[in-house]
Amino acid sequence: MLRTHEAGSLRAAHAGQTVTLTGWVARRRDHGGVIFIDLREASGVVQIVFREGEMAERAHRLRSEFVVKVVGVVTKRPEGSANADLATGTIEVYATELEVLNESVALPFQIDDHIEIGEDTRLRHRYLDLRRSGPANNLRLRSEVNRIAREVLHAERFVEVETPTLTRSTPEGAREFLVPARLQPGSWYALPQSPQLFKQLLMVAGMERYFQIVRCYRDEDFRADRQPEFTQLDIEMSFVDQDDIIALGEKILTAVWKGTVGYEIPRPFPRITYADAMAKYGSDKPDLRFDLQLTDLTEFFKDTPFRVFQTPYVGAIIMPSGASQSRRELDGWQDWAKQRGAKGLAYVLVGRDGTLGGGIAKNLAEAEREGLVKAVGANPGDCIFFGAGEPDQSRSLLGAVRVEIGRRAGLIDENAWSFVWVVDFPMFESTASLGANDVAVGGGRWTALHHAFTSPKPEWADRFEDDPGNALAYAYDIVCNGAEIGGGSIRIHRADMQQRAFSVMGIGPEEAQERFGFLLDAFKYGAPPHGGIAFGWDRVVMQLVRTESIREVVAFPKSGGGYDPLTAAPTPISATQRREAGVDAKPAAQR
RNA sequence: GGUCCUGUGGAGCAGUUGGAGUGCUCGCCGCCCUGUCAAGGCGGAGGUCGCGGGUUCAAGUCCCGUCAGGACCGCCA
């Protein structure tokens, strides 16, 4: 090493020692006769002192982010000049030699922890952004998360296996990224949305316990918590049931949380069924950091004269103290709801004396006005929001209102951790509710909610095709503070049941063979019962560092249009590249 | 595909009902300075106000279009 010590490791005990340090000039305070330099490297910061004569003369020419090698003597700081904000604050290094290893041109932004910089600029110079402690710590913490998870899994005798990233296109969920195959012009690889099929093959292969920290690719639109390439901790086990996977998931998460942020997650984690989550919280990823619940008022309003509430479902949620909102704030809710595709957001205000006012109060029947406050459990001064229409859509809207209330009313404890397993997901969802350009598996009325290989729960094993809309799957999600950070299922391992599931989704034997033949073939050779889980690894780290943006936990993230602000990818390719890649090859006539 | 927000020296922001020279903080360059630690003082450089069009005597400001970024809806098993 070019240095004898790490700058951030120096303490009073080193006083008197001559050390050689290397690092970046973080900040300089030039007093003419004495010059202070904050030397920064990965371990931390230490103050270097240059005094009169040649040393000061040369230090005077140092600039921000010059890379230097300094030889000097560790010295206790003079009385009263210690810096309690620095780990090395009791000492400083008196420089006796200075070598500039490299210079730096003027920076596009200051490398300073307490300065805000636009994200655009940060990402264009991400290598400078990462010199700041916040972004750097995020990457280091992510590395720790990886280490801890690997330790848990290795201790449980899991096998880390790499699966292909150039693989077969198997349209099942998200849009895929495609890669032209030079050696077979006209044919294309797909980048995996997840290693789903491969990990199931590894179960057939007798690995029994597989895991992988793996990059996945989905060519879908962005969100604050989505990137086109993202990472999963992918796990699959044989001879297990749902409780075994859940127990393992809890083991990993508790170890990760304890080892990084020092929080001991109480075990077992609570569980809630999908049906309950939707009914009580209007979401399949309920944020249980606050207790607000939806109230089902369908029965209460069954004879209502108010036409808007003459619907299959009417529900309500309370905003505590919401009656004091201004007209403008209440109008704001209407805009907010309309932006989510609702017609509006009906509400009533509960007055100090318990009488109803505002919004739709005057549209309700006398008896309804009298019974409403008790029916929803409101207090004087509250605001009651309503959702009416189809159950799914109305609950989703109220669920979104719930989260928004939590935010606006300050009901969320930002230091809390709330974990919950959502279990008993429906096996299928109706394709009627899907948008026109959705990539549904098969051409049937039903499509898999989780994925096509998800097993029904035992009580539905013999009859899921009789009532696909209500059949429950052995599928589960893990939710942390209202964010889905992982999910999995017990898989179907028998060909006959798989075929039945396919037929509900309108996939006949021939089509199944064409699409998933390699998996179905494998299952003919004694596939063990198996199941697994995949954690959205970026989202796990997002939770740990308490950020809303996935870009904060990715080393070199992409921005909105899939654009990489640093490398400017994607770029056009040359005519030669086009020819070689076979991008323009005419496909053989469709059969 | 849709809705909303933002775009002003290198960075972060301000700029009123349209009105005289676009201002502030930080950084950058030079000089001064022996105890600072987000050092301080003096001086200086640096701006097609994202781009195009329109309204007007006059546009950073109003209107239309467009581009880029962000958030959300759709979409993401």
XYZ file of C-alpha atoms (C1' of nucleotides) in Angstrom:
668
model
C 0.000 0.000 0.000
C 1.075 3.539 -0.678
C 0.082 4.466 2.876
C 0.955 3.157 6.330
C -2.328 4.050 8.020
C -5.935 4.807 7.178
C -6.690 8.438 7.791
C -9.943 7.806 9.621
C -8.345 5.306 11.978
C -5.921 7.709 13.665
C -6.528 8.380 17.360
C -4.735 9.965 20.301
C -2.903 6.678 20.836
C -1.048 7.256 17.541
C 0.447 10.544 18.814
C 4.133 10.745 18.097
C 4.057 8.250 15.227
C 5.179 9.184 11.746
C 2.551 8.076 9.248
C 2.105 8.090 5.496
C -1.435 8.864 4.342
C -3.115 8.999 0.942
C -6.401 10.513 -0.025
C -8.322 13.454 -1.416
C -8.141 17.100 -0.429
C -11.648 17.545 0.925
C -11.319 21.099 2.195
C -8.585 23.550 2.850
C -8.371 26.409 5.268
C -5.492 28.608 4.212
C -4.369 31.099 6.855
C -1.203 32.062 5.078
C 1.280 30.946 7.678
C -0.617 27.804 8.570
C -2.751 25.732 6.253
C -5.239 23.063 7.288
C -6.272 20.342 4.904
C -9.041 17.830 5.532
C -7.698 14.635 4.011
C -10.527 12.281 3.038
C -10.470 8.624 2.068
C -12.735 5.655 2.574
C -11.992 5.314 6.289
C -12.792 8.916 7.128
C -11.221 12.332 7.442
C -8.184 13.670 9.274
C -6.817 17.191 9.546
C -3.342 17.793 8.092
C -1.380 20.839 9.204
C 1.131 22.593 6.968
C 3.314 25.231 8.624
C 5.382 28.033 7.198
C 8.214 27.614 4.760
C 8.227 25.266 1.828
C 5.434 23.005 3.113
C 2.981 25.887 3.437
C 4.084 27.261 0.076
C 3.290 23.962 -1.632
C 0.099 23.322 0.316
C -1.113 26.726 -0.813
C -1.356 25.368 -4.353
C -3.533 22.406 -3.389
C -7.103 22.476 -4.652
C -10.276 20.523 -3.935
C -10.048 16.823 -4.747
C -6.354 16.753 -5.542
C -5.057 13.301 -4.691
C -2.137 13.534 -2.314
C 0.326 11.475 -0.362
C 1.331 13.037 2.929
C 4.037 11.985 5.360
C 3.651 13.528 8.786
C 3.654 13.157 12.516
C 0.452 12.431 14.431
C 0.152 15.110 17.101
C -2.338 15.823 19.824
C -4.224 18.994 19.009
C -3.503 22.086 21.097
C -5.759 22.689 24.079
C -9.215 23.872 22.996
C -8.887 23.084 19.315
C -10.152 19.515 19.297
C -13.092 18.844 16.966
C -15.750 16.651 18.543
C -17.491 16.216 15.177
C -14.571 14.215 13.800
C -13.655 10.712 14.907
C -10.052 11.830 14.503
C -10.790 15.185 16.116
C -8.359 14.909 19.032
C -5.310 14.712 16.789
C -3.890 16.202 13.613
C -1.000 15.295 11.349
C 1.894 17.698 10.929
C 3.015 17.275 7.348
C 6.707 16.830 6.622
C 6.351 15.635 3.020
C 3.687 16.287 0.395
C 3.349 14.577 -2.953
C 0.541 15.402 -5.361
C -0.439 12.073 -6.915
C -3.008 13.657 -9.185
C -4.700 16.979 -9.723
C -8.377 17.732 -10.219
C -10.023 20.280 -12.443
C -12.748 22.502 -10.993
C -15.677 20.388 -9.846
C -19.200 20.458 -11.313
C -20.504 20.568 -7.745
C -19.071 20.705 -4.264
C -18.401 17.426 -2.575
C -20.051 18.394 0.636
C -22.515 16.491 2.781
C -24.667 19.428 3.745
C -25.257 20.821 0.283
C -28.160 19.835 -1.897
C -27.455 19.040 -5.499
C -29.909 18.334 -8.282
C -30.262 14.649 -9.013
C -29.524 15.175 -12.670
C -26.133 16.676 -11.888
C -25.378 14.074 -9.239
C -26.033 11.180 -11.590
C -24.114 12.675 -14.481
C -21.089 12.759 -12.170
C -22.067 9.836 -10.010
C -18.399 9.030 -9.285
C -18.170 12.403 -7.549
C -21.543 12.057 -5.884
C -20.354 8.784 -4.391
C -17.447 10.576 -2.723
C -20.059 12.117 -0.444
C -20.725 10.193 2.734
C -24.486 9.729 2.271
C -24.437 8.065 -1.143
C -21.258 6.161 -0.262
C -22.804 4.824 2.936
C -25.817 3.573 1.006
C -23.567 1.389 -1.142
C -21.633 0.165 1.869
C -24.822 -0.692 3.696
C -26.066 -2.539 0.650
C -22.889 -4.587 0.677
C -23.525 -5.436 4.318
C -27.063 -6.525 3.506
C -25.646 -8.895 0.901
C -23.067 -10.259 3.304
C -25.561 -10.908 6.094
C -28.077 -12.605 3.814
C -25.365 -14.827 2.374
C -24.219 -15.756 5.855
C -27.702 -16.791 6.923
C -28.259 -18.785 3.746
C -24.885 -20.506 3.782
C -25.456 -21.468 7.414
C -28.703 -23.077 6.265
C -26.757 -25.037 3.625
C -28.107 -23.134 0.642
C -26.297 -23.376 -2.684
C -25.590 -20.172 -4.576
C -26.171 -20.863 -8.261
C -25.913 -18.490 -11.205
C -28.577 -18.754 -13.873
C -28.450 -17.452 -17.449
C -29.118 -13.848 -18.335
C -29.363 -14.707 -22.015
C -32.399 -16.869 -22.042
C -35.600 -17.779 -23.793
C -38.428 -15.359 -24.220
C -41.307 -16.602 -22.077
C -43.923 -13.866 -22.105
C -45.729 -14.141 -18.815
C -45.747 -10.801 -17.076
C -43.605 -7.820 -17.774
C -42.342 -6.749 -21.171
C -38.931 -8.256 -21.838
C -35.663 -6.800 -23.025
C -34.530 -8.617 -26.163
C -31.028 -9.344 -27.428
C -30.352 -10.300 -31.039
C -28.565 -13.621 -31.560
C -25.727 -12.985 -33.999
C -25.261 -16.690 -34.777
C -28.940 -17.153 -35.566
C -30.092 -14.002 -37.314
C -33.758 -13.371 -36.684
C -33.733 -15.160 -33.371
C -33.508 -13.345 -30.078
C -32.646 -13.961 -26.504
C -34.622 -12.366 -23.705
C -33.197 -11.027 -20.490
C -34.938 -12.704 -17.550
C -37.657 -10.898 -15.613
C -36.589 -13.244 -12.837
C -34.881 -16.657 -12.738
C -38.239 -18.265 -11.969
C -38.110 -21.182 -14.361
C -34.433 -21.902 -13.781
C -34.791 -22.077 -10.044
C -37.607 -24.556 -10.429
C -35.381 -26.630 -12.717
C -32.734 -26.551 -10.000
C -35.292 -28.102 -7.681
C -35.895 -30.877 -10.218
C -32.118 -31.166 -10.299
C -32.074 -31.980 -6.603
C -30.284 -28.842 -5.366
C -33.023 -28.610 -2.723
C -31.861 -25.240 -1.436
C -30.970 -22.575 -3.985
C -30.329 -18.884 -3.716
C -28.909 -16.140 -5.869
C -28.497 -12.394 -5.651
C -29.525 -11.811 -9.198
C -30.147 -9.016 -11.652
C -33.577 -9.009 -13.260
C -34.844 -6.993 -16.210
C -38.289 -5.627 -16.977
C -38.979 -3.237 -19.802
C -41.745 -1.309 -18.075
C -42.279 2.321 -17.180
C -40.471 3.864 -14.252
C -41.552 4.703 -10.740
C -39.681 6.024 -7.741
C -39.105 2.414 -6.642
C -38.502 0.811 -10.055
C -35.533 0.509 -12.391
C -35.453 -1.458 -15.639
C -32.719 -3.584 -14.125
C -33.026 -4.442 -10.478
C -31.839 -7.055 -8.034
C -33.595 -9.889 -6.280
C -32.493 -12.182 -3.517
C -33.967 -15.243 -5.152
C -34.617 -18.388 -3.124
C -36.164 -21.776 -3.814
C -36.486 -24.852 -1.581
C -37.748 -28.395 -2.015
C -39.950 -30.426 0.339
C -41.294 -27.347 2.075
C -44.608 -25.743 2.780
C -45.498 -22.087 3.071
C -44.532 -21.852 6.743
C -41.012 -23.079 6.016
C -40.441 -20.331 3.448
C -41.953 -17.718 5.710
C -39.756 -18.820 8.608
C -36.666 -18.566 6.410
C -37.721 -15.161 5.155
C -38.110 -13.931 8.710
C -34.715 -15.309 9.626
C -33.049 -13.403 6.800
C -34.873 -10.148 7.413
C -34.311 -10.151 11.171
C -30.602 -10.801 10.646
C -30.373 -8.032 8.044
C -32.244 -5.476 10.138
C -30.300 -6.321 13.262
C -26.945 -6.317 11.499
C -27.453 -3.004 9.713
C -29.780 -0.677 11.614
C -29.660 -2.586 14.888
C -33.386 -3.243 15.012
C -34.712 -6.523 16.399
C -37.863 -7.381 14.445
C -40.349 -9.168 16.720
C -41.069 -12.712 15.557
C -43.153 -14.240 14.273
C -44.153 -11.453 11.909
C -47.897 -10.809 11.836
C -49.867 -12.243 8.923
C -52.966 -10.975 7.229
C -54.953 -12.538 4.437
C -55.225 -10.755 1.138
C -59.002 -10.516 1.634
C -58.586 -8.915 5.062
C -55.902 -6.559 3.838
C -58.143 -5.338 1.061
C -61.204 -5.059 3.310
C -59.466 -3.289 6.192
C -56.719 -1.333 4.484
C -57.714 -1.216 0.833
C -54.300 -2.476 -0.203
C -52.389 -5.715 -0.680
C -49.407 -3.967 0.939
C -50.895 -2.292 3.986
C -48.804 0.194 5.897
C -49.403 -0.893 9.490
C -47.363 1.881 11.041
C -50.750 3.469 11.705
C -53.977 1.815 12.631
C -56.624 3.560 10.526
C -59.047 1.082 8.914
C -61.734 1.180 6.273
C -65.345 0.650 7.320
C -67.680 -1.316 5.054
C -70.928 0.650 4.829
C -72.579 -1.363 2.049
C -75.167 -2.730 4.445
C -75.605 0.621 6.184
C -76.461 2.352 2.920
C -78.489 -0.500 1.380
C -81.662 1.620 1.163
C -79.983 4.962 0.651
C -81.760 7.625 -1.393
C -78.343 8.983 -2.437
C -77.820 7.705 -5.950
C -74.014 7.791 -5.761
C -74.121 5.231 -2.953
C -76.501 2.837 -4.733
C -73.563 0.615 -5.669
C -72.305 -2.896 -4.906
C -69.952 -1.471 -2.302
C -69.776 1.616 -0.135
C -66.884 2.125 2.253
C -65.503 4.902 4.377
C -62.355 6.020 6.088
C -61.907 8.637 8.776
C -59.462 11.480 8.718
C -58.993 12.372 12.378
C -59.535 16.101 12.930
C -60.126 16.406 9.205
C -63.185 18.640 9.617
C -60.934 21.614 10.188
C -59.520 21.405 6.694
C -59.974 24.475 4.554
C -62.242 24.555 1.566
C -59.118 24.567 -0.533
C -57.737 21.456 1.141
C -61.043 19.635 0.691
C -61.095 20.635 -2.978
C -57.530 19.380 -3.158
C -58.771 15.912 -2.233
C -61.162 16.016 -5.177
C -58.326 16.787 -7.575
C -56.205 14.155 -5.914
C -58.954 11.537 -6.410
C -59.627 12.572 -9.989
C -55.987 12.169 -10.818
C -56.355 8.566 -9.717
C -59.242 8.033 -12.087
C -62.055 8.441 -9.536
C -64.991 10.720 -10.224
C -64.311 12.525 -6.980
C -64.111 11.845 -3.283
C -67.333 12.142 -1.320
C -66.959 13.339 2.262
C -68.832 14.672 5.240
C -67.483 16.735 8.106
C -68.381 15.878 11.675
C -69.037 19.069 13.607
C -68.014 19.787 17.181
C -71.522 18.907 18.278
C -71.565 15.704 16.278
C -73.822 16.983 13.507
C -72.822 16.384 9.926
C -71.997 19.129 7.508
C -70.215 19.802 4.259
C -69.777 17.656 1.212
C -72.614 15.195 0.675
C -74.234 15.442 4.120
C -77.406 16.935 2.747
C -77.838 14.041 0.305
C -78.181 11.446 3.016
C -81.404 10.243 4.582
C -82.275 11.435 8.072
C -81.581 8.034 9.634
C -78.279 7.769 7.806
C -77.131 11.131 9.103
C -77.971 10.045 12.621
C -76.317 6.648 12.474
C -73.259 7.404 10.381
C -70.909 8.705 13.049
C -71.476 5.604 15.160
C -71.290 3.264 12.157
C -67.813 4.481 11.179
C -66.635 5.261 14.714
C -65.953 8.923 14.009
C -65.324 11.607 16.604
C -66.393 15.246 16.579
C -64.039 17.175 14.327
C -63.301 14.241 12.014
C -63.729 14.086 8.273
C -65.249 10.966 6.729
C -64.272 10.054 3.166
C -66.349 7.638 1.105
C -65.681 5.279 -1.742
C -68.565 3.771 -3.683
C -68.666 1.489 -6.687
C -67.157 -1.900 -7.460
C -65.554 -3.322 -4.299
C -62.031 -3.687 -5.699
C -61.777 -0.210 -7.149
C -63.478 1.530 -4.243
C -61.297 -0.214 -1.682
C -58.172 0.615 -3.638
C -59.160 4.257 -3.720
C -59.917 4.284 0.001
C -56.637 2.474 0.605
C -54.811 5.239 -1.227
C -56.805 7.813 0.735
C -55.758 6.024 3.906
C -52.065 6.350 3.093
C -52.530 9.971 2.075
C -54.359 10.711 5.342
C -51.501 9.070 7.220
C -49.107 11.390 5.475
C -51.093 14.619 5.715
C -52.278 14.085 9.279
C -48.842 12.989 10.457
C -50.080 9.603 11.675
C -46.992 7.748 10.464
C -44.122 7.213 12.869
C -41.151 7.657 10.550
C -38.912 5.717 12.909
C -41.179 2.702 13.116
C -40.746 -0.668 11.432
C -43.833 -2.607 10.524
C -43.579 -6.014 8.898
C -46.504 -8.122 7.774
C -46.982 -11.185 5.613
C -49.908 -10.960 3.234
C -51.105 -14.512 2.553
C -53.888 -16.343 0.722
C -53.733 -14.383 -2.492
C -56.295 -15.236 -5.150
C -54.966 -17.753 -7.634
C -56.400 -15.985 -10.664
C -57.608 -12.600 -11.673
C -60.160 -11.863 -14.322
C -58.725 -10.627 -17.597
C -61.810 -8.422 -17.981
C -60.296 -5.996 -15.512
C -56.986 -5.801 -17.338
C -56.008 -3.084 -19.736
C -55.916 -3.678 -23.452
C -52.136 -3.787 -23.815
C -51.548 -6.055 -20.854
C -49.462 -9.090 -21.600
C -51.809 -11.745 -20.306
C -50.741 -15.363 -20.232
C -52.996 -17.349 -22.470
C -56.160 -16.163 -24.069
C -58.639 -17.113 -21.371
C -60.868 -15.140 -19.084
C -58.467 -15.702 -16.220
C -54.808 -15.044 -15.723
C -52.432 -15.874 -12.905
C -52.235 -13.217 -10.230
C -48.824 -14.316 -9.016
C -47.508 -16.503 -11.811
C -48.650 -19.447 -13.829
C -46.946 -22.070 -11.649
C -48.438 -21.031 -8.329
C -50.082 -23.851 -6.433
C -53.606 -23.591 -5.113
C -54.097 -23.935 -1.388
C -54.882 -27.567 -0.448
C -58.596 -26.915 -0.016
C -58.755 -25.636 -3.587
C -56.481 -28.257 -5.133
C -59.339 -30.368 -6.497
C -61.723 -27.615 -7.507
C -60.026 -24.345 -8.362
C -61.411 -24.522 -11.887
C -64.964 -24.598 -10.502
C -64.629 -21.089 -9.045
C -61.474 -19.448 -10.389
C -62.515 -16.068 -9.051
C -62.406 -17.257 -5.460
C -59.694 -19.921 -5.546
C -56.840 -19.149 -3.197
C -53.173 -19.655 -3.989
C -50.249 -20.653 -1.843
C -48.756 -17.229 -2.431
C -47.414 -14.665 0.007
C -45.888 -11.216 0.035
C -43.753 -9.621 2.716
C -44.590 -5.981 3.312
C -42.475 -3.474 5.200
C -43.913 -0.058 6.058
C -46.388 -0.277 3.213
C -43.874 -1.386 0.603
C -43.828 -4.840 -0.952
C -40.278 -6.025 -0.412
C -40.696 -9.649 -1.397
C -43.066 -12.336 -2.509
C -43.253 -15.957 -3.383
C -45.327 -19.066 -3.594
C -45.483 -22.796 -3.322
C -45.321 -24.096 -6.893
C -47.312 -26.676 -8.738
C -45.070 -29.734 -9.129
C -47.437 -32.137 -10.838
C -48.115 -32.101 -14.540
C -51.824 -32.864 -14.229
C -52.483 -29.959 -11.874
C -50.331 -27.650 -13.989
C -52.364 -28.551 -17.029
C -55.594 -27.801 -15.176
C -54.240 -24.429 -14.111
C -53.203 -23.720 -17.672
C -56.645 -24.557 -18.998
C -58.290 -22.087 -16.637
C -55.974 -19.522 -18.212
C -56.922 -20.697 -21.671
C -53.607 -22.367 -22.430
C -54.052 -25.706 -24.151
C -51.583 -28.597 -23.964
C -49.964 -27.664 -27.270
C -49.456 -24.062 -26.383
C -48.184 -24.970 -22.935
C -45.685 -27.336 -24.497
C -44.492 -24.700 -26.909
C -44.011 -22.024 -24.279
C -42.931 -23.888 -21.211
C -42.122 -27.295 -22.703
C -38.685 -27.464 -21.179
C -40.153 -26.966 -17.707
C -43.062 -29.360 -18.215
C -40.684 -31.971 -19.590
C -38.468 -31.595 -16.562
C -41.442 -32.017 -14.267
C -42.073 -35.441 -15.797
C -38.943 -36.774 -14.146
C -39.928 -36.624 -10.526
C -40.222 -32.961 -9.615
C -40.237 -32.530 -5.847
C -42.757 -30.322 -4.070
C -41.096 -26.934 -3.890
C -41.590 -23.265 -3.334
C -39.674 -20.100 -2.822
C -39.503 -16.409 -2.411
C -37.781 -13.462 -4.025
C -36.916 -10.275 -2.197
C -36.805 -6.984 -4.047
C -33.293 -6.335 -2.871
C -33.182 -2.688 -3.896
C -36.401 -2.080 -1.988
C -35.057 -3.796 1.103
C -32.090 -1.432 1.082
C -34.420 1.507 0.388
C -36.284 0.715 3.577
C -33.091 0.394 5.598
C -31.757 3.760 4.470
C -35.244 5.307 4.640
C -35.266 6.624 1.097
C -38.170 7.031 -1.310
C -35.995 6.700 -4.398
C -34.504 3.457 -5.685
C -31.760 5.513 -7.352
C -30.295 6.225 -3.923
C -29.449 2.565 -3.411
C -28.138 1.764 -6.902
C -24.526 2.506 -7.789
C -25.208 3.755 -11.292
C -28.951 4.192 -11.712
C -30.895 5.072 -14.826
C -33.164 8.064 -15.100
C -36.671 8.356 -16.497
C -36.577 7.095 -20.039
C -34.190 4.250 -19.294
C -31.415 6.725 -19.943
C -28.106 6.436 -18.170
C -27.068 10.015 -17.386
C -23.446 8.979 -16.940
C -22.708 6.907 -20.036
C -25.556 8.372 -22.118
C -26.777 4.866 -22.926
C -28.685 3.752 -24.867
C -27.016 4.918 -28.071
C -27.629 4.314 -31.757
C -25.488 1.573 -33.287
C -23.476 1.630 -36.478
C -24.530 -0.009 -39.715
C -21.835 -2.616 -39.167
C -23.151 -3.415 -35.722
C -26.657 -3.714 -37.127
C -25.537 -6.134 -39.772
C -23.507 -8.265 -37.384
C -26.202 -8.356 -34.741
C -28.754 -9.526 -37.276
C -31.255 -6.992 -35.979
C -32.836 -6.584 -39.385
C -32.997 -10.245 -40.324
C -36.297 -11.142 -41.933
C -37.970 -13.773 -39.777
C -38.997 -16.976 -41.519
C -42.624 -16.968 -42.558
C -44.944 -17.563 -39.621
C -46.197 -21.100 -39.515
C -50.767 6.648 -23.465
C -52.523 10.368 -19.491
C -52.144 14.163 -15.212
C -49.225 17.431 -12.265
C -44.542 19.939 -10.848
C -39.657 21.900 -12.237
C -36.085 24.181 -15.927
C -32.434 31.535 -14.494
C -23.680 31.948 -14.343
C -20.276 25.652 -12.235
C -23.995 24.170 -7.761
C -28.462 25.537 -4.877
C -32.158 29.192 -5.082
C -34.839 34.441 -5.549
C -36.895 37.508 -9.316
C -44.131 41.123 -7.217
C -49.547 43.381 -11.256
C -45.101 42.310 -17.825
C -41.322 47.934 -16.999
C -34.679 50.971 -15.913
C -28.511 47.396 -14.925
C -31.400 39.577 -13.520
C -30.152 39.331 -7.449
C -28.464 36.063 -3.223
C -25.518 32.012 -1.001
C -21.749 28.547 -2.174
C -17.977 27.341 -5.574
C -14.062 29.180 -9.165
C -9.543 32.779 -10.109
C -5.995 36.456 -7.723
C -4.138 38.845 -3.333
C -3.926 39.204 2.223
C -3.923 36.377 6.645
C -0.146 31.474 12.218
C -5.315 27.661 14.979
C -9.086 26.868 11.448
C -12.478 22.873 10.910
C -19.048 24.724 6.147
C -12.239 29.548 8.348
C -12.086 34.956 7.472
C -11.080 39.733 4.580
C -10.464 42.448 -0.228
C -10.873 42.219 -5.486
C -12.310 39.598 -10.105
C -14.296 36.325 -13.898
C -18.463 33.728 -15.283
C -25.670 34.132 -17.768
C -28.342 32.063 -25.478
C -33.221 33.078 -18.237
C -34.087 24.777 -21.595
C -35.516 25.454 -27.005
C -39.048 27.491 -30.906
C -43.073 30.568 -31.977
C -46.851 34.207 -30.493
C -49.209 38.566 -27.734
C -47.161 43.534 -26.412
C -44.223 49.864 -27.074
C -41.832 46.259 -23.737
C -41.499 39.040 -21.889
C -37.236 35.490 -17.098
C -42.557 36.915 -16.102
C -48.476 36.049 -20.232
C -50.156 32.328 -24.328
C -49.112 27.990 -27.682
C -45.778 24.236 -29.008
C -41.487 21.361 -27.954
C -37.355 19.072 -25.202
C -35.285 17.387 -20.572
C -35.849 15.888 -15.418
C -39.053 14.464 -11.255
C -43.813 12.525 -8.983
C -48.267 9.953 -9.890
C -52.216 6.997 -12.950
C -52.113 3.158 -16.634
C -48.429 -0.767 -16.782
C -44.908 -3.686 -13.541
C -47.015 -12.434 -12.718
